[in-house]
């Protein structure tokens, strides 16, 4: 038996779409997920990204048993999600950025008590776990406050605590930091990193916030029209798209534009030429080679290397595919 936390084989989901012409009603079929092959091992942290309509939410709904596949198979935590939804609920925690699993008019603490009862946690375990999550997510100031009175940042931290209350093997996060300020995002990211390292929790994250992917995920899956177009590391994602890296160069004194350096493109100058930006293709040259050529023409004071923006990388992959 496979020990994978998530495993799919030719997973496909199609929807019938009705359209209305001038005289007749038409019916077409849309394929939201197309022969998806996916395997996530215990303890992995995977970013599942793509444009709106790429099939991410449909995949999640099949993983947790809300939707039944049109064809193919899916196993989540070793279970058939649709046929064994109750057993699966004890092993999976889900956070949707736009939906709440907390009771709107109840204090946060009482929502936790209800969820603990639903999961049939022993009273001592529920109390200890609530105290642990309250401390780590800094919920103490508002755990007695009704959910409807919380700020968005406070509510999202409470949502994550609710999803993790029963120590699930798999946590699925769908846009967990949407609308949060910088400080709230940082707190949530730090907690998720710690939780995963401490308990071996498997993480599947869908988001449009590339900062979440960079800080939380070791592996990235990019989907387009329901099919996987990339599966690998963040660095490999940039290399696949052929994106350039950027050198920000600060010179001791103003310098003429550094054009003509092999395998580079001059992007611009600031402060009269004392700061310049060069892009270079890491497949054809290295930062060291570029710097050696730059050093022959001007004296460097400092430098920074900027990695390609992930949203731009994904956009390049889509464009190349189409």
mmCIF file with all atom_site columns, C-alpha atoms in Angstrom, residues 74-285:
data_model
loop_
_atom_site.group_PDB
_atom_site.id
_atom_site.type_symbol
_atom_site.label_atom_id
_atom_site.label_alt_id
_atom_site.label_comp_id
_atom_site.label_asym_id
_atom_site.label_entity_id
_atom_site.label_seq_id
_atom_site.pdbx_PDB_ins_code
_atom_site.Cartn_x
_atom_site.Cartn_y
_atom_site.Cartn_z
_atom_site.occupancy
_atom_site.B_iso_or_equiv
_atom_site.pdbx_formal_charge
_atom_site.auth_seq_id
_atom_site.auth_comp_id
_atom_site.auth_asym_id
_atom_site.auth_atom_id
_atom_site.pdbx_PDB_model_num
ATOM 1   C CA . UNK A 1 74  ? -7.807  9.819  -5.991  1.00 0.00 ? 74  UNK A CA 1
ATOM 2   C CA . UNK A 1 75  ? -6.619  8.749  -2.550  1.00 0.00 ? 75  UNK A CA 1
ATOM 3   C CA . UNK A 1 76  ? -6.152  11.201 0.295   1.00 0.00 ? 76  UNK A CA 1
ATOM 4   C CA . UNK A 1 77  ? -4.447  9.979  3.465   1.00 0.00 ? 77  UNK A CA 1
ATOM 5   C CA . UNK A 1 78  ? -4.971  6.459  2.139   1.00 0.00 ? 78  UNK A CA 1
ATOM 6   C CA . UNK A 1 79  ? -8.757  6.879  1.840   1.00 0.00 ? 79  UNK A CA 1
ATOM 7   C CA . UNK A 1 80  ? -11.291 7.281  -0.935  1.00 0.00 ? 80  UNK A CA 1
ATOM 8   C CA . UNK A 1 81  ? -12.354 10.928 -0.302  1.00 0.00 ? 81  UNK A CA 1
ATOM 9   C CA . UNK A 1 82  ? -15.958 10.586 -1.457  1.00 0.00 ? 82  UNK A CA 1
ATOM 10  C CA . UNK A 1 83  ? -16.772 7.187  0.024   1.00 0.00 ? 83  UNK A CA 1
ATOM 11  C CA . UNK A 1 84  ? -14.882 7.747  3.286   1.00 0.00 ? 84  UNK A CA 1
ATOM 12  C CA . UNK A 1 85  ? -15.485 11.442 3.956   1.00 0.00 ? 85  UNK A CA 1
ATOM 13  C CA . UNK A 1 86  ? -16.081 11.039 7.690   1.00 0.00 ? 86  UNK A CA 1
ATOM 14  C CA . UNK A 1 87  ? -12.875 9.101  8.266   1.00 0.00 ? 87  UNK A CA 1
ATOM 15  C CA . UNK A 1 88  ? -10.981 11.561 6.073   1.00 0.00 ? 88  UNK A CA 1
ATOM 16  C CA . UNK A 1 89  ? -12.254 14.563 8.065   1.00 0.00 ? 89  UNK A CA 1
ATOM 17  C CA . UNK A 1 90  ? -10.261 13.322 11.050  1.00 0.00 ? 90  UNK A CA 1
ATOM 18  C CA . UNK A 1 91  ? -7.045  13.346 9.022   1.00 0.00 ? 91  UNK A CA 1
ATOM 19  C CA . UNK A 1 92  ? -7.377  16.563 7.017   1.00 0.00 ? 92  UNK A CA 1
ATOM 20  C CA . UNK A 1 93  ? -7.606  20.229 7.974   1.00 0.00 ? 93  UNK A CA 1
ATOM 21  C CA . UNK A 1 94  ? -8.788  22.778 5.407   1.00 0.00 ? 94  UNK A CA 1
ATOM 22  C CA . UNK A 1 95  ? -8.627  26.580 5.443   1.00 0.00 ? 95  UNK A CA 1
ATOM 23  C CA . UNK A 1 96  ? -10.461 28.611 2.807   1.00 0.00 ? 96  UNK A CA 1
ATOM 24  C CA . UNK A 1 97  ? -9.529  32.284 2.834   1.00 0.00 ? 97  UNK A CA 1
ATOM 25  C CA . UNK A 1 98  ? -13.035 33.326 1.770   1.00 0.00 ? 98  UNK A CA 1
ATOM 26  C CA . UNK A 1 99  ? -15.043 30.953 4.011   1.00 0.00 ? 99  UNK A CA 1
ATOM 27  C CA . UNK A 1 100 ? -15.191 30.368 7.743   1.00 0.00 ? 100 UNK A CA 1
ATOM 28  C CA . UNK A 1 101 ? -15.513 27.199 9.806   1.00 0.00 ? 101 UNK A CA 1
ATOM 29  C CA . UNK A 1 102 ? -15.981 29.236 12.978  1.00 0.00 ? 102 UNK A CA 1
ATOM 30  C CA . UNK A 1 103 ? -19.362 30.150 14.464  1.00 0.00 ? 103 UNK A CA 1
ATOM 31  C CA . UNK A 1 104 ? -19.928 33.821 13.694  1.00 0.00 ? 104 UNK A CA 1
ATOM 32  C CA . UNK A 1 105 ? -21.664 34.847 16.920  1.00 0.00 ? 105 UNK A CA 1
ATOM 33  C CA . UNK A 1 106 ? -19.670 32.671 19.334  1.00 0.00 ? 106 UNK A CA 1
ATOM 34  C CA . UNK A 1 107 ? -16.371 33.465 21.006  1.00 0.00 ? 107 UNK A CA 1
ATOM 35  C CA . UNK A 1 108 ? -13.397 31.807 19.359  1.00 0.00 ? 108 UNK A CA 1
ATOM 36  C CA . UNK A 1 109 ? -12.857 29.548 22.364  1.00 0.00 ? 109 UNK A CA 1
ATOM 37  C CA . UNK A 1 110 ? -16.386 28.120 22.116  1.00 0.00 ? 110 UNK A CA 1
ATOM 38  C CA . UNK A 1 111 ? -15.911 27.403 18.408  1.00 0.00 ? 111 UNK A CA 1
ATOM 39  C CA . UNK A 1 112 ? -12.801 25.416 19.332  1.00 0.00 ? 112 UNK A CA 1
ATOM 40  C CA . UNK A 1 113 ? -14.798 23.482 21.952  1.00 0.00 ? 113 UNK A CA 1
ATOM 41  C CA . UNK A 1 114 ? -17.464 22.564 19.390  1.00 0.00 ? 114 UNK A CA 1
ATOM 42  C CA . UNK A 1 115 ? -14.852 21.470 16.846  1.00 0.00 ? 115 UNK A CA 1
ATOM 43  C CA . UNK A 1 116 ? -13.063 19.392 19.479  1.00 0.00 ? 116 UNK A CA 1
ATOM 44  C CA . UNK A 1 117 ? -16.367 17.645 20.240  1.00 0.00 ? 117 UNK A CA 1
ATOM 45  C CA . UNK A 1 118 ? -17.014 17.046 16.530  1.00 0.00 ? 118 UNK A CA 1
ATOM 46  C CA . UNK A 1 119 ? -13.600 15.399 16.231  1.00 0.00 ? 119 UNK A CA 1
ATOM 47  C CA . UNK A 1 120 ? -14.220 13.502 19.496  1.00 0.00 ? 120 UNK A CA 1
ATOM 48  C CA . UNK A 1 121 ? -11.016 14.721 21.094  1.00 0.00 ? 121 UNK A CA 1
ATOM 49  C CA . UNK A 1 122 ? -10.547 13.772 24.756  1.00 0.00 ? 122 UNK A CA 1
ATOM 50  C CA . UNK A 1 123 ? -11.098 16.798 26.988  1.00 0.00 ? 123 UNK A CA 1
ATOM 51  C CA . UNK A 1 124 ? -7.499  16.857 28.207  1.00 0.00 ? 124 UNK A CA 1
ATOM 52  C CA . UNK A 1 125 ? -6.105  16.653 24.655  1.00 0.00 ? 125 UNK A CA 1
ATOM 53  C CA . UNK A 1 126 ? -8.469  19.359 23.414  1.00 0.00 ? 126 UNK A CA 1
ATOM 54  C CA . UNK A 1 127 ? -7.523  21.673 26.278  1.00 0.00 ? 127 UNK A CA 1
ATOM 55  C CA . UNK A 1 128 ? -3.790  21.130 25.785  1.00 0.00 ? 128 UNK A CA 1
ATOM 56  C CA . UNK A 1 129 ? -3.979  21.594 22.015  1.00 0.00 ? 129 UNK A CA 1
ATOM 57  C CA . UNK A 1 130 ? -6.099  24.744 22.345  1.00 0.00 ? 130 UNK A CA 1
ATOM 58  C CA . UNK A 1 131 ? -3.583  26.209 24.792  1.00 0.00 ? 131 UNK A CA 1
ATOM 59  C CA . UNK A 1 132 ? -0.706  25.323 22.439  1.00 0.00 ? 132 UNK A CA 1
ATOM 60  C CA . UNK A 1 133 ? -2.330  26.931 19.404  1.00 0.00 ? 133 UNK A CA 1
ATOM 61  C CA . UNK A 1 134 ? -3.462  29.964 21.402  1.00 0.00 ? 134 UNK A CA 1
ATOM 62  C CA . UNK A 1 135 ? 0.135   30.610 22.443  1.00 0.00 ? 135 UNK A CA 1
ATOM 63  C CA . UNK A 1 136 ? 1.784   29.928 19.091  1.00 0.00 ? 136 UNK A CA 1
ATOM 64  C CA . UNK A 1 137 ? -0.716  31.939 17.045  1.00 0.00 ? 137 UNK A CA 1
ATOM 65  C CA . UNK A 1 138 ? -1.043  34.677 19.668  1.00 0.00 ? 138 UNK A CA 1
ATOM 66  C CA . UNK A 1 139 ? -4.800  34.287 20.081  1.00 0.00 ? 139 UNK A CA 1
ATOM 67  C CA . UNK A 1 140 ? -4.891  35.138 23.785  1.00 0.00 ? 140 UNK A CA 1
ATOM 68  C CA . UNK A 1 141 ? -6.080  38.726 23.357  1.00 0.00 ? 141 UNK A CA 1
ATOM 69  C CA . UNK A 1 142 ? -9.213  37.736 21.431  1.00 0.00 ? 142 UNK A CA 1
ATOM 70  C CA . UNK A 1 143 ? -9.966  34.073 22.173  1.00 0.00 ? 143 UNK A CA 1
ATOM 71  C CA . UNK A 1 144 ? -12.983 35.202 24.249  1.00 0.00 ? 144 UNK A CA 1
ATOM 72  C CA . UNK A 1 145 ? -14.206 37.593 21.521  1.00 0.00 ? 145 UNK A CA 1
ATOM 73  C CA . UNK A 1 146 ? -17.079 36.699 19.144  1.00 0.00 ? 146 UNK A CA 1
ATOM 74  C CA . UNK A 1 147 ? -15.768 35.861 15.686  1.00 0.00 ? 147 UNK A CA 1
ATOM 75  C CA . UNK A 1 148 ? -17.826 38.634 14.044  1.00 0.00 ? 148 UNK A CA 1
ATOM 76  C CA . UNK A 1 149 ? -15.844 41.239 16.032  1.00 0.00 ? 149 UNK A CA 1
ATOM 77  C CA . UNK A 1 150 ? -12.398 40.032 14.900  1.00 0.00 ? 150 UNK A CA 1
ATOM 78  C CA . UNK A 1 151 ? -10.198 41.757 12.362  1.00 0.00 ? 151 UNK A CA 1
ATOM 79  C CA . UNK A 1 152 ? -9.390  39.791 9.211   1.00 0.00 ? 152 UNK A CA 1
ATOM 80  C CA . UNK A 1 153 ? -5.898  38.982 10.470  1.00 0.00 ? 153 UNK A CA 1
ATOM 81  C CA . UNK A 1 154 ? -7.218  37.743 13.805  1.00 0.00 ? 154 UNK A CA 1
ATOM 82  C CA . UNK A 1 155 ? -9.908  35.637 12.154  1.00 0.00 ? 155 UNK A CA 1
ATOM 83  C CA . UNK A 1 156 ? -7.467  33.977 9.766   1.00 0.00 ? 156 UNK A CA 1
ATOM 84  C CA . UNK A 1 157 ? -5.182  32.980 12.633  1.00 0.00 ? 157 UNK A CA 1
ATOM 85  C CA . UNK A 1 158 ? -8.212  31.539 14.417  1.00 0.00 ? 158 UNK A CA 1
ATOM 86  C CA . UNK A 1 159 ? -9.223  29.687 11.231  1.00 0.00 ? 159 UNK A CA 1
ATOM 87  C CA . UNK A 1 160 ? -5.789  28.074 10.977  1.00 0.00 ? 160 UNK A CA 1
ATOM 88  C CA . UNK A 1 161 ? -5.963  27.061 14.648  1.00 0.00 ? 161 UNK A CA 1
ATOM 89  C CA . UNK A 1 162 ? -9.402  25.524 14.079  1.00 0.00 ? 162 UNK A CA 1
ATOM 90  C CA . UNK A 1 163 ? -8.117  23.520 11.099  1.00 0.00 ? 163 UNK A CA 1
ATOM 91  C CA . UNK A 1 164 ? -5.158  22.214 13.099  1.00 0.00 ? 164 UNK A CA 1
ATOM 92  C CA . UNK A 1 165 ? -6.968  21.521 16.364  1.00 0.00 ? 165 UNK A CA 1
ATOM 93  C CA . UNK A 1 166 ? -7.204  17.756 15.728  1.00 0.00 ? 166 UNK A CA 1
ATOM 94  C CA . UNK A 1 167 ? -3.582  17.473 14.488  1.00 0.00 ? 167 UNK A CA 1
ATOM 95  C CA . UNK A 1 168 ? -4.408  16.469 10.898  1.00 0.00 ? 168 UNK A CA 1
ATOM 96  C CA . UNK A 1 169 ? -1.883  14.656 8.720   1.00 0.00 ? 169 UNK A CA 1
ATOM 97  C CA . UNK A 1 170 ? -2.671  16.965 5.802   1.00 0.00 ? 170 UNK A CA 1
ATOM 98  C CA . UNK A 1 171 ? -3.454  20.684 5.858   1.00 0.00 ? 171 UNK A CA 1
ATOM 99  C CA . UNK A 1 172 ? -4.899  22.271 2.723   1.00 0.00 ? 172 UNK A CA 1
ATOM 100 C CA . UNK A 1 173 ? -4.708  26.052 2.621   1.00 0.00 ? 173 UNK A CA 1
ATOM 101 C CA . UNK A 1 174 ? -6.637  27.933 -0.067  1.00 0.00 ? 174 UNK A CA 1
ATOM 102 C CA . UNK A 1 175 ? -5.559  31.608 -0.144  1.00 0.00 ? 175 UNK A CA 1
ATOM 103 C CA . UNK A 1 176 ? -4.885  31.690 3.635   1.00 0.00 ? 176 UNK A CA 1
ATOM 104 C CA . UNK A 1 177 ? -3.252  35.156 3.654   1.00 0.00 ? 177 UNK A CA 1
ATOM 105 C CA . UNK A 1 178 ? -5.643  36.947 1.310   1.00 0.00 ? 178 UNK A CA 1
ATOM 106 C CA . UNK A 1 179 ? -6.249  40.502 2.512   1.00 0.00 ? 179 UNK A CA 1
ATOM 107 C CA . UNK A 1 180 ? -3.819  40.270 5.447   1.00 0.00 ? 180 UNK A CA 1
ATOM 108 C CA . UNK A 1 181 ? -1.354  42.994 6.342   1.00 0.00 ? 181 UNK A CA 1
ATOM 109 C CA . UNK A 1 182 ? 2.389   42.336 6.255   1.00 0.00 ? 182 UNK A CA 1
ATOM 110 C CA . UNK A 1 183 ? 2.694   41.584 9.989   1.00 0.00 ? 183 UNK A CA 1
ATOM 111 C CA . UNK A 1 184 ? -0.244  39.160 10.011  1.00 0.00 ? 184 UNK A CA 1
ATOM 112 C CA . UNK A 1 185 ? 1.158   37.329 6.996   1.00 0.00 ? 185 UNK A CA 1
ATOM 113 C CA . UNK A 1 186 ? 4.544   37.013 8.663   1.00 0.00 ? 186 UNK A CA 1
ATOM 114 C CA . UNK A 1 187 ? 3.056   35.596 11.882  1.00 0.00 ? 187 UNK A CA 1
ATOM 115 C CA . UNK A 1 188 ? 0.993   33.061 9.991   1.00 0.00 ? 188 UNK A CA 1
ATOM 116 C CA . UNK A 1 189 ? 3.890   31.940 7.807   1.00 0.00 ? 189 UNK A CA 1
ATOM 117 C CA . UNK A 1 190 ? 6.231   31.523 10.792  1.00 0.00 ? 190 UNK A CA 1
ATOM 118 C CA . UNK A 1 191 ? 3.649   29.428 12.612  1.00 0.00 ? 191 UNK A CA 1
ATOM 119 C CA . UNK A 1 192 ? 3.056   27.137 9.634   1.00 0.00 ? 192 UNK A CA 1
ATOM 120 C CA . UNK A 1 193 ? 6.787   26.527 9.226   1.00 0.00 ? 193 UNK A CA 1
ATOM 121 C CA . UNK A 1 194 ? 7.113   25.673 12.936  1.00 0.00 ? 194 UNK A CA 1
ATOM 122 C CA . UNK A 1 195 ? 4.022   23.436 12.938  1.00 0.00 ? 195 UNK A CA 1
ATOM 123 C CA . UNK A 1 196 ? 5.263   21.465 9.973   1.00 0.00 ? 196 UNK A CA 1
ATOM 124 C CA . UNK A 1 197 ? 8.724   20.954 11.445  1.00 0.00 ? 197 UNK A CA 1
ATOM 125 C CA . UNK A 1 198 ? 7.354   19.988 14.874  1.00 0.00 ? 198 UNK A CA 1
ATOM 126 C CA . UNK A 1 199 ? 4.588   17.599 13.804  1.00 0.00 ? 199 UNK A CA 1
ATOM 127 C CA . UNK A 1 200 ? 5.554   16.481 10.284  1.00 0.00 ? 200 UNK A CA 1
ATOM 128 C CA . UNK A 1 201 ? 2.360   17.969 8.864   1.00 0.00 ? 201 UNK A CA 1
ATOM 129 C CA . UNK A 1 202 ? 1.935   17.759 5.096   1.00 0.00 ? 202 UNK A CA 1
ATOM 130 C CA . UNK A 1 203 ? 1.018   21.083 3.491   1.00 0.00 ? 203 UNK A CA 1
ATOM 131 C CA . UNK A 1 204 ? -0.782  21.793 0.219   1.00 0.00 ? 204 UNK A CA 1
ATOM 132 C CA . UNK A 1 205 ? -1.054  25.505 -0.498  1.00 0.00 ? 205 UNK A CA 1
ATOM 133 C CA . UNK A 1 206 ? -2.938  27.308 -3.248  1.00 0.00 ? 206 UNK A CA 1
ATOM 134 C CA . UNK A 1 207 ? -2.363  31.039 -3.420  1.00 0.00 ? 207 UNK A CA 1
ATOM 135 C CA . UNK A 1 208 ? -1.758  34.024 -5.658  1.00 0.00 ? 208 UNK A CA 1
ATOM 136 C CA . UNK A 1 209 ? 0.650   35.451 -3.086  1.00 0.00 ? 209 UNK A CA 1
ATOM 137 C CA . UNK A 1 210 ? 4.056   34.353 -4.302  1.00 0.00 ? 210 UNK A CA 1
ATOM 138 C CA . UNK A 1 211 ? 5.553   35.334 -0.945  1.00 0.00 ? 211 UNK A CA 1
ATOM 139 C CA . UNK A 1 212 ? 3.603   32.442 0.598   1.00 0.00 ? 212 UNK A CA 1
ATOM 140 C CA . UNK A 1 213 ? 5.047   30.012 -1.943  1.00 0.00 ? 213 UNK A CA 1
ATOM 141 C CA . UNK A 1 214 ? 8.611   31.267 -1.478  1.00 0.00 ? 214 UNK A CA 1
ATOM 142 C CA . UNK A 1 215 ? 8.519   31.045 2.324   1.00 0.00 ? 215 UNK A CA 1
ATOM 143 C CA . UNK A 1 216 ? 6.422   27.934 2.859   1.00 0.00 ? 216 UNK A CA 1
ATOM 144 C CA . UNK A 1 217 ? 6.921   25.544 -0.050  1.00 0.00 ? 217 UNK A CA 1
ATOM 145 C CA . UNK A 1 218 ? 9.783   23.316 -1.128  1.00 0.00 ? 218 UNK A CA 1
ATOM 146 C CA . UNK A 1 219 ? 8.000   22.026 -4.205  1.00 0.00 ? 219 UNK A CA 1
ATOM 147 C CA . UNK A 1 220 ? 5.800   23.781 -6.753  1.00 0.00 ? 220 UNK A CA 1
ATOM 148 C CA . UNK A 1 221 ? 3.096   22.423 -9.045  1.00 0.00 ? 221 UNK A CA 1
ATOM 149 C CA . UNK A 1 222 ? 1.888   24.709 -11.833 1.00 0.00 ? 222 UNK A CA 1
ATOM 150 C CA . UNK A 1 223 ? -1.408  23.816 -13.518 1.00 0.00 ? 223 UNK A CA 1
ATOM 151 C CA . UNK A 1 224 ? -2.915  25.181 -16.708 1.00 0.00 ? 224 UNK A CA 1
ATOM 152 C CA . UNK A 1 225 ? -6.371  24.145 -17.933 1.00 0.00 ? 225 UNK A CA 1
ATOM 153 C CA . UNK A 1 226 ? -6.416  21.273 -15.467 1.00 0.00 ? 226 UNK A CA 1
ATOM 154 C CA . UNK A 1 227 ? -3.059  19.775 -16.502 1.00 0.00 ? 227 UNK A CA 1
ATOM 155 C CA . UNK A 1 228 ? 0.297   19.937 -14.738 1.00 0.00 ? 228 UNK A CA 1
ATOM 156 C CA . UNK A 1 229 ? 2.807   22.008 -16.703 1.00 0.00 ? 229 UNK A CA 1
ATOM 157 C CA . UNK A 1 230 ? 5.549   22.022 -14.061 1.00 0.00 ? 230 UNK A CA 1
ATOM 158 C CA . UNK A 1 231 ? 6.435   19.942 -11.002 1.00 0.00 ? 231 UNK A CA 1
ATOM 159 C CA . UNK A 1 232 ? 9.681   20.715 -9.202  1.00 0.00 ? 232 UNK A CA 1
ATOM 160 C CA . UNK A 1 233 ? 11.582  23.264 -7.133  1.00 0.00 ? 233 UNK A CA 1
ATOM 161 C CA . UNK A 1 234 ? 11.254  27.048 -7.177  1.00 0.00 ? 234 UNK A CA 1
ATOM 162 C CA . UNK A 1 235 ? 14.716  27.440 -8.721  1.00 0.00 ? 235 UNK A CA 1
ATOM 163 C CA . UNK A 1 236 ? 13.861  24.898 -11.374 1.00 0.00 ? 236 UNK A CA 1
ATOM 164 C CA . UNK A 1 237 ? 10.658  26.790 -12.136 1.00 0.00 ? 237 UNK A CA 1
ATOM 165 C CA . UNK A 1 238 ? 12.643  29.907 -13.015 1.00 0.00 ? 238 UNK A CA 1
ATOM 166 C CA . UNK A 1 239 ? 15.058  27.898 -15.153 1.00 0.00 ? 239 UNK A CA 1
ATOM 167 C CA . UNK A 1 240 ? 12.200  26.188 -16.983 1.00 0.00 ? 240 UNK A CA 1
ATOM 168 C CA . UNK A 1 241 ? 10.752  29.542 -17.989 1.00 0.00 ? 241 UNK A CA 1
ATOM 169 C CA . UNK A 1 242 ? 14.136  30.905 -18.992 1.00 0.00 ? 242 UNK A CA 1
ATOM 170 C CA . UNK A 1 243 ? 13.757  34.002 -16.833 1.00 0.00 ? 243 UNK A CA 1
ATOM 171 C CA . UNK A 1 244 ? 16.742  36.256 -16.361 1.00 0.00 ? 244 UNK A CA 1
ATOM 172 C CA . UNK A 1 245 ? 18.277  37.160 -13.035 1.00 0.00 ? 245 UNK A CA 1
ATOM 173 C CA . UNK A 1 246 ? 19.046  40.793 -12.310 1.00 0.00 ? 246 UNK A CA 1
ATOM 174 C CA . UNK A 1 247 ? 22.197  42.362 -10.892 1.00 0.00 ? 247 UNK A CA 1
ATOM 175 C CA . UNK A 1 248 ? 21.811  45.676 -9.074  1.00 0.00 ? 248 UNK A CA 1
ATOM 176 C CA . UNK A 1 249 ? 25.268  47.253 -9.094  1.00 0.00 ? 249 UNK A CA 1
ATOM 177 C CA . UNK A 1 250 ? 26.389  50.171 -6.904  1.00 0.00 ? 250 UNK A CA 1
ATOM 178 C CA . UNK A 1 251 ? 29.620  51.854 -7.985  1.00 0.00 ? 251 UNK A CA 1
ATOM 179 C CA . UNK A 1 252 ? 32.115  53.999 -6.125  1.00 0.00 ? 252 UNK A CA 1
ATOM 180 C CA . UNK A 1 253 ? 31.426  56.835 -8.564  1.00 0.00 ? 253 UNK A CA 1
ATOM 181 C CA . UNK A 1 254 ? 29.178  57.650 -11.503 1.00 0.00 ? 254 UNK A CA 1
ATOM 182 C CA . UNK A 1 255 ? 29.842  55.349 -14.453 1.00 0.00 ? 255 UNK A CA 1
ATOM 183 C CA . UNK A 1 256 ? 28.793  55.295 -18.092 1.00 0.00 ? 256 UNK A CA 1
ATOM 184 C CA . UNK A 1 257 ? 26.099  52.765 -19.001 1.00 0.00 ? 257 UNK A CA 1
ATOM 185 C CA . UNK A 1 258 ? 27.454  49.213 -18.935 1.00 0.00 ? 258 UNK A CA 1
ATOM 186 C CA . UNK A 1 259 ? 26.292  48.102 -22.367 1.00 0.00 ? 259 UNK A CA 1
ATOM 187 C CA . UNK A 1 260 ? 27.946  45.445 -24.487 1.00 0.00 ? 260 UNK A CA 1
ATOM 188 C CA . UNK A 1 261 ? 28.762  42.965 -21.691 1.00 0.00 ? 261 UNK A CA 1
ATOM 189 C CA . UNK A 1 262 ? 28.248  39.440 -23.128 1.00 0.00 ? 262 UNK A CA 1
ATOM 190 C CA . UNK A 1 263 ? 24.951  37.689 -22.289 1.00 0.00 ? 263 UNK A CA 1
ATOM 191 C CA . UNK A 1 264 ? 23.602  40.717 -20.409 1.00 0.00 ? 264 UNK A CA 1
ATOM 192 C CA . UNK A 1 265 ? 21.067  43.452 -21.021 1.00 0.00 ? 265 UNK A CA 1
ATOM 193 C CA . UNK A 1 266 ? 21.377  46.932 -19.546 1.00 0.00 ? 266 UNK A CA 1
ATOM 194 C CA . UNK A 1 267 ? 18.052  47.713 -17.836 1.00 0.00 ? 267 UNK A CA 1
ATOM 195 C CA . UNK A 1 268 ? 18.747  51.223 -16.612 1.00 0.00 ? 268 UNK A CA 1
ATOM 196 C CA . UNK A 1 269 ? 20.862  53.615 -14.555 1.00 0.00 ? 269 UNK A CA 1
ATOM 197 C CA . UNK A 1 270 ? 20.193  55.735 -11.480 1.00 0.00 ? 270 UNK A CA 1
ATOM 198 C CA . UNK A 1 271 ? 22.049  58.442 -9.556  1.00 0.00 ? 271 UNK A CA 1
ATOM 199 C CA . UNK A 1 272 ? 23.909  59.527 -12.671 1.00 0.00 ? 272 UNK A CA 1
ATOM 200 C CA . UNK A 1 273 ? 25.146  55.999 -13.336 1.00 0.00 ? 273 UNK A CA 1
ATOM 201 C CA . UNK A 1 274 ? 26.333  55.224 -9.797  1.00 0.00 ? 274 UNK A CA 1
ATOM 202 C CA . UNK A 1 275 ? 23.674  52.483 -9.645  1.00 0.00 ? 275 UNK A CA 1
ATOM 203 C CA . UNK A 1 276 ? 22.910  50.294 -12.636 1.00 0.00 ? 276 UNK A CA 1
ATOM 204 C CA . UNK A 1 277 ? 20.832  47.209 -13.335 1.00 0.00 ? 277 UNK A CA 1
ATOM 205 C CA . UNK A 1 278 ? 21.875  44.370 -15.616 1.00 0.00 ? 278 UNK A CA 1
ATOM 206 C CA . UNK A 1 279 ? 19.886  41.246 -16.434 1.00 0.00 ? 279 UNK A CA 1
ATOM 207 C CA . UNK A 1 280 ? 21.670  38.043 -17.402 1.00 0.00 ? 280 UNK A CA 1
ATOM 208 C CA . UNK A 1 281 ? 20.695  34.592 -18.590 1.00 0.00 ? 281 UNK A CA 1
ATOM 209 C CA . UNK A 1 282 ? 22.004  32.104 -16.022 1.00 0.00 ? 282 UNK A CA 1
ATOM 210 C CA . UNK A 1 283 ? 22.055  29.319 -18.639 1.00 0.00 ? 283 UNK A CA 1
ATOM 211 C CA . UNK A 1 284 ? 24.678  31.115 -20.741 1.00 0.00 ? 284 UNK A CA 1
ATOM 212 C CA . UNK A 1 285 ? 26.739  32.901 -18.106 1.00 0.00 ? 285 UNK A CA 1
#
